[in-house]
Structure formats: C-alpha cells, structure tokens
Amino acid sequence: EYSAHNLMPMWFGDMPYKMLKQTVYGDLFNDLSIWKWLRDRGFVTGFVMESCNDDYSRYIGRNPEVDHIVQNFLCAALRYNDF
C-alpha cells in the first residue's frame, strides 16, 4: 500500500516521515498539518478513511486534531458488535 507515501507530503509538506512500530496516541504532526492550517483560518476539518485498517495512525498518531473523523459503517459494526 502506497497511500501514505502519496498523502503524507500533501498533509504535512516536504518532511521526513516513517511508519511507527508502536501505537502513538495524539496528533504527531498537528503543528505542520494542513488541517491545523485550515482550522486556524476558520474551516471545519475532517479526516475520512475508506478502510478498516489503521495504517495512517501508524504514521500520524491515533487522534488527529480534526473536527470530524468518518470511517466506513461496516468498520464501526465490526469494532462495536463483532459483525
């Protein structure tokens, strides 16, 4: 999967990044993120994931500081009801 390689420069600019081995809570790059830049200018921010994996959290942290986080309904059913 190369999604992170395509998205990380767009989210944070030209900077070094790597996949973390351990789970990190919080937003590792909030000060550099596009969502902080947009929020500071009055925009509502969101993070949308189309799959149930947590690949992005291994790059940016488990809790990006956005106004809304959206994930596939089936992922929520799997997480909360063992669907």
Tab-separated table of C-alpha atoms in Angstrom:
chain	number	residue	atom	x	y	z
A	1	GLU	CA	0.000	0.000	0.000
A	2	TYR	CA	1.465	3.327	-1.069
A	3	SER	CA	-1.320	5.659	0.077
A	4	ALA	CA	0.745	7.114	2.909
A	5	HIS	CA	3.609	7.868	0.534
A	6	ASN	CA	1.198	9.858	-1.620
A	7	LEU	CA	-0.672	11.609	1.180
A	8	MET	CA	1.976	12.466	3.775
A	9	PRO	CA	3.628	15.215	1.652
A	10	MET	CA	0.200	16.699	0.927
A	11	TRP	CA	-0.796	16.697	4.627
A	12	PHE	CA	2.480	17.935	6.136
A	13	GLY	CA	4.651	19.313	3.362
A	14	ASP	CA	8.083	18.118	2.345
A	15	MET	CA	9.440	16.478	5.502
A	16	PRO	CA	10.845	13.092	6.516
A	17	TYR	CA	8.340	10.568	7.894
A	18	LYS	CA	8.212	6.846	8.644
A	19	MET	CA	5.778	4.199	9.824
A	20	LEU	CA	5.936	3.794	13.594
A	21	LYS	CA	6.217	0.356	15.169
A	22	GLN	CA	4.193	1.207	18.268
A	23	THR	CA	0.810	2.879	18.663
A	24	VAL	CA	1.090	6.590	19.375
A	25	TYR	CA	-1.914	8.473	20.721
A	26	GLY	CA	-2.386	12.106	19.821
A	27	ASP	CA	-1.559	14.017	16.649
A	28	LEU	CA	2.181	13.815	15.988
A	29	PHE	CA	2.348	16.487	13.298
A	30	ASN	CA	-0.547	18.776	14.207
A	31	ASP	CA	1.557	21.950	14.053
A	32	LEU	CA	2.610	21.108	10.477
A	33	SER	CA	-0.689	19.677	9.273
A	34	ILE	CA	-2.975	21.027	6.610
A	35	TRP	CA	-5.942	20.559	8.953
A	36	LYS	CA	-4.399	22.923	11.523
A	37	TRP	CA	-3.686	25.468	8.803
A	38	LEU	CA	-7.312	25.244	7.602
A	39	ARG	CA	-8.792	25.276	11.132
A	40	ASP	CA	-6.771	28.398	12.003
A	41	ARG	CA	-8.439	30.090	9.036
A	42	GLY	CA	-11.972	29.191	10.131
A	43	PHE	CA	-12.576	25.994	8.184
A	44	VAL	CA	-14.205	22.881	9.642
A	45	THR	CA	-11.805	19.960	9.284
A	46	GLY	CA	-12.348	16.255	8.820
A	47	PHE	CA	-10.499	13.016	8.281
A	48	VAL	CA	-12.205	10.321	6.188
A	49	MET	CA	-10.994	6.730	5.980
A	50	GLU	CA	-12.368	4.257	3.471
A	51	SER	CA	-10.982	1.080	5.000
A	52	CYS	CA	-10.937	-0.602	8.409
A	53	ASN	CA	-7.167	-0.715	8.817
A	54	ASP	CA	-5.206	1.795	10.859
A	55	ASP	CA	-2.250	2.350	8.546
A	56	TYR	CA	-2.443	6.144	8.749
A	57	SER	CA	-2.397	6.122	12.547
A	58	ARG	CA	0.989	4.409	12.366
A	59	TYR	CA	2.288	7.500	10.575
A	60	ILE	CA	0.409	10.407	12.185
A	61	GLY	CA	-0.883	9.103	15.543
A	62	ARG	CA	-4.269	7.702	16.598
A	63	ASN	CA	-6.044	11.014	17.234
A	64	PRO	CA	-5.620	13.660	14.536
A	65	GLU	CA	-6.893	17.001	15.840
A	66	VAL	CA	-9.722	17.448	13.342
A	67	ASP	CA	-13.343	18.381	13.924
A	68	HIS	CA	-14.824	15.188	12.449
A	69	ILE	CA	-13.496	11.686	11.778
A	70	VAL	CA	-15.515	9.447	9.456
A	71	GLN	CA	-14.987	5.765	8.804
A	72	ASN	CA	-16.878	3.118	6.895
A	73	PHE	CA	-20.097	1.962	8.644
A	74	LEU	CA	-19.003	-1.688	8.402
A	75	CYS	CA	-15.824	-0.839	10.323
A	76	ALA	CA	-17.912	0.549	13.177
A	77	ALA	CA	-20.131	-2.548	13.116
A	78	LEU	CA	-17.047	-4.749	13.266
A	79	ARG	CA	-15.484	-2.728	16.103
A	80	TYR	CA	-18.548	-2.456	18.336
A	81	ASN	CA	-20.624	-5.558	17.526
A	82	ASP	CA	-18.191	-8.193	16.174
A	83	PHE	CA	-20.135	-8.028	12.913
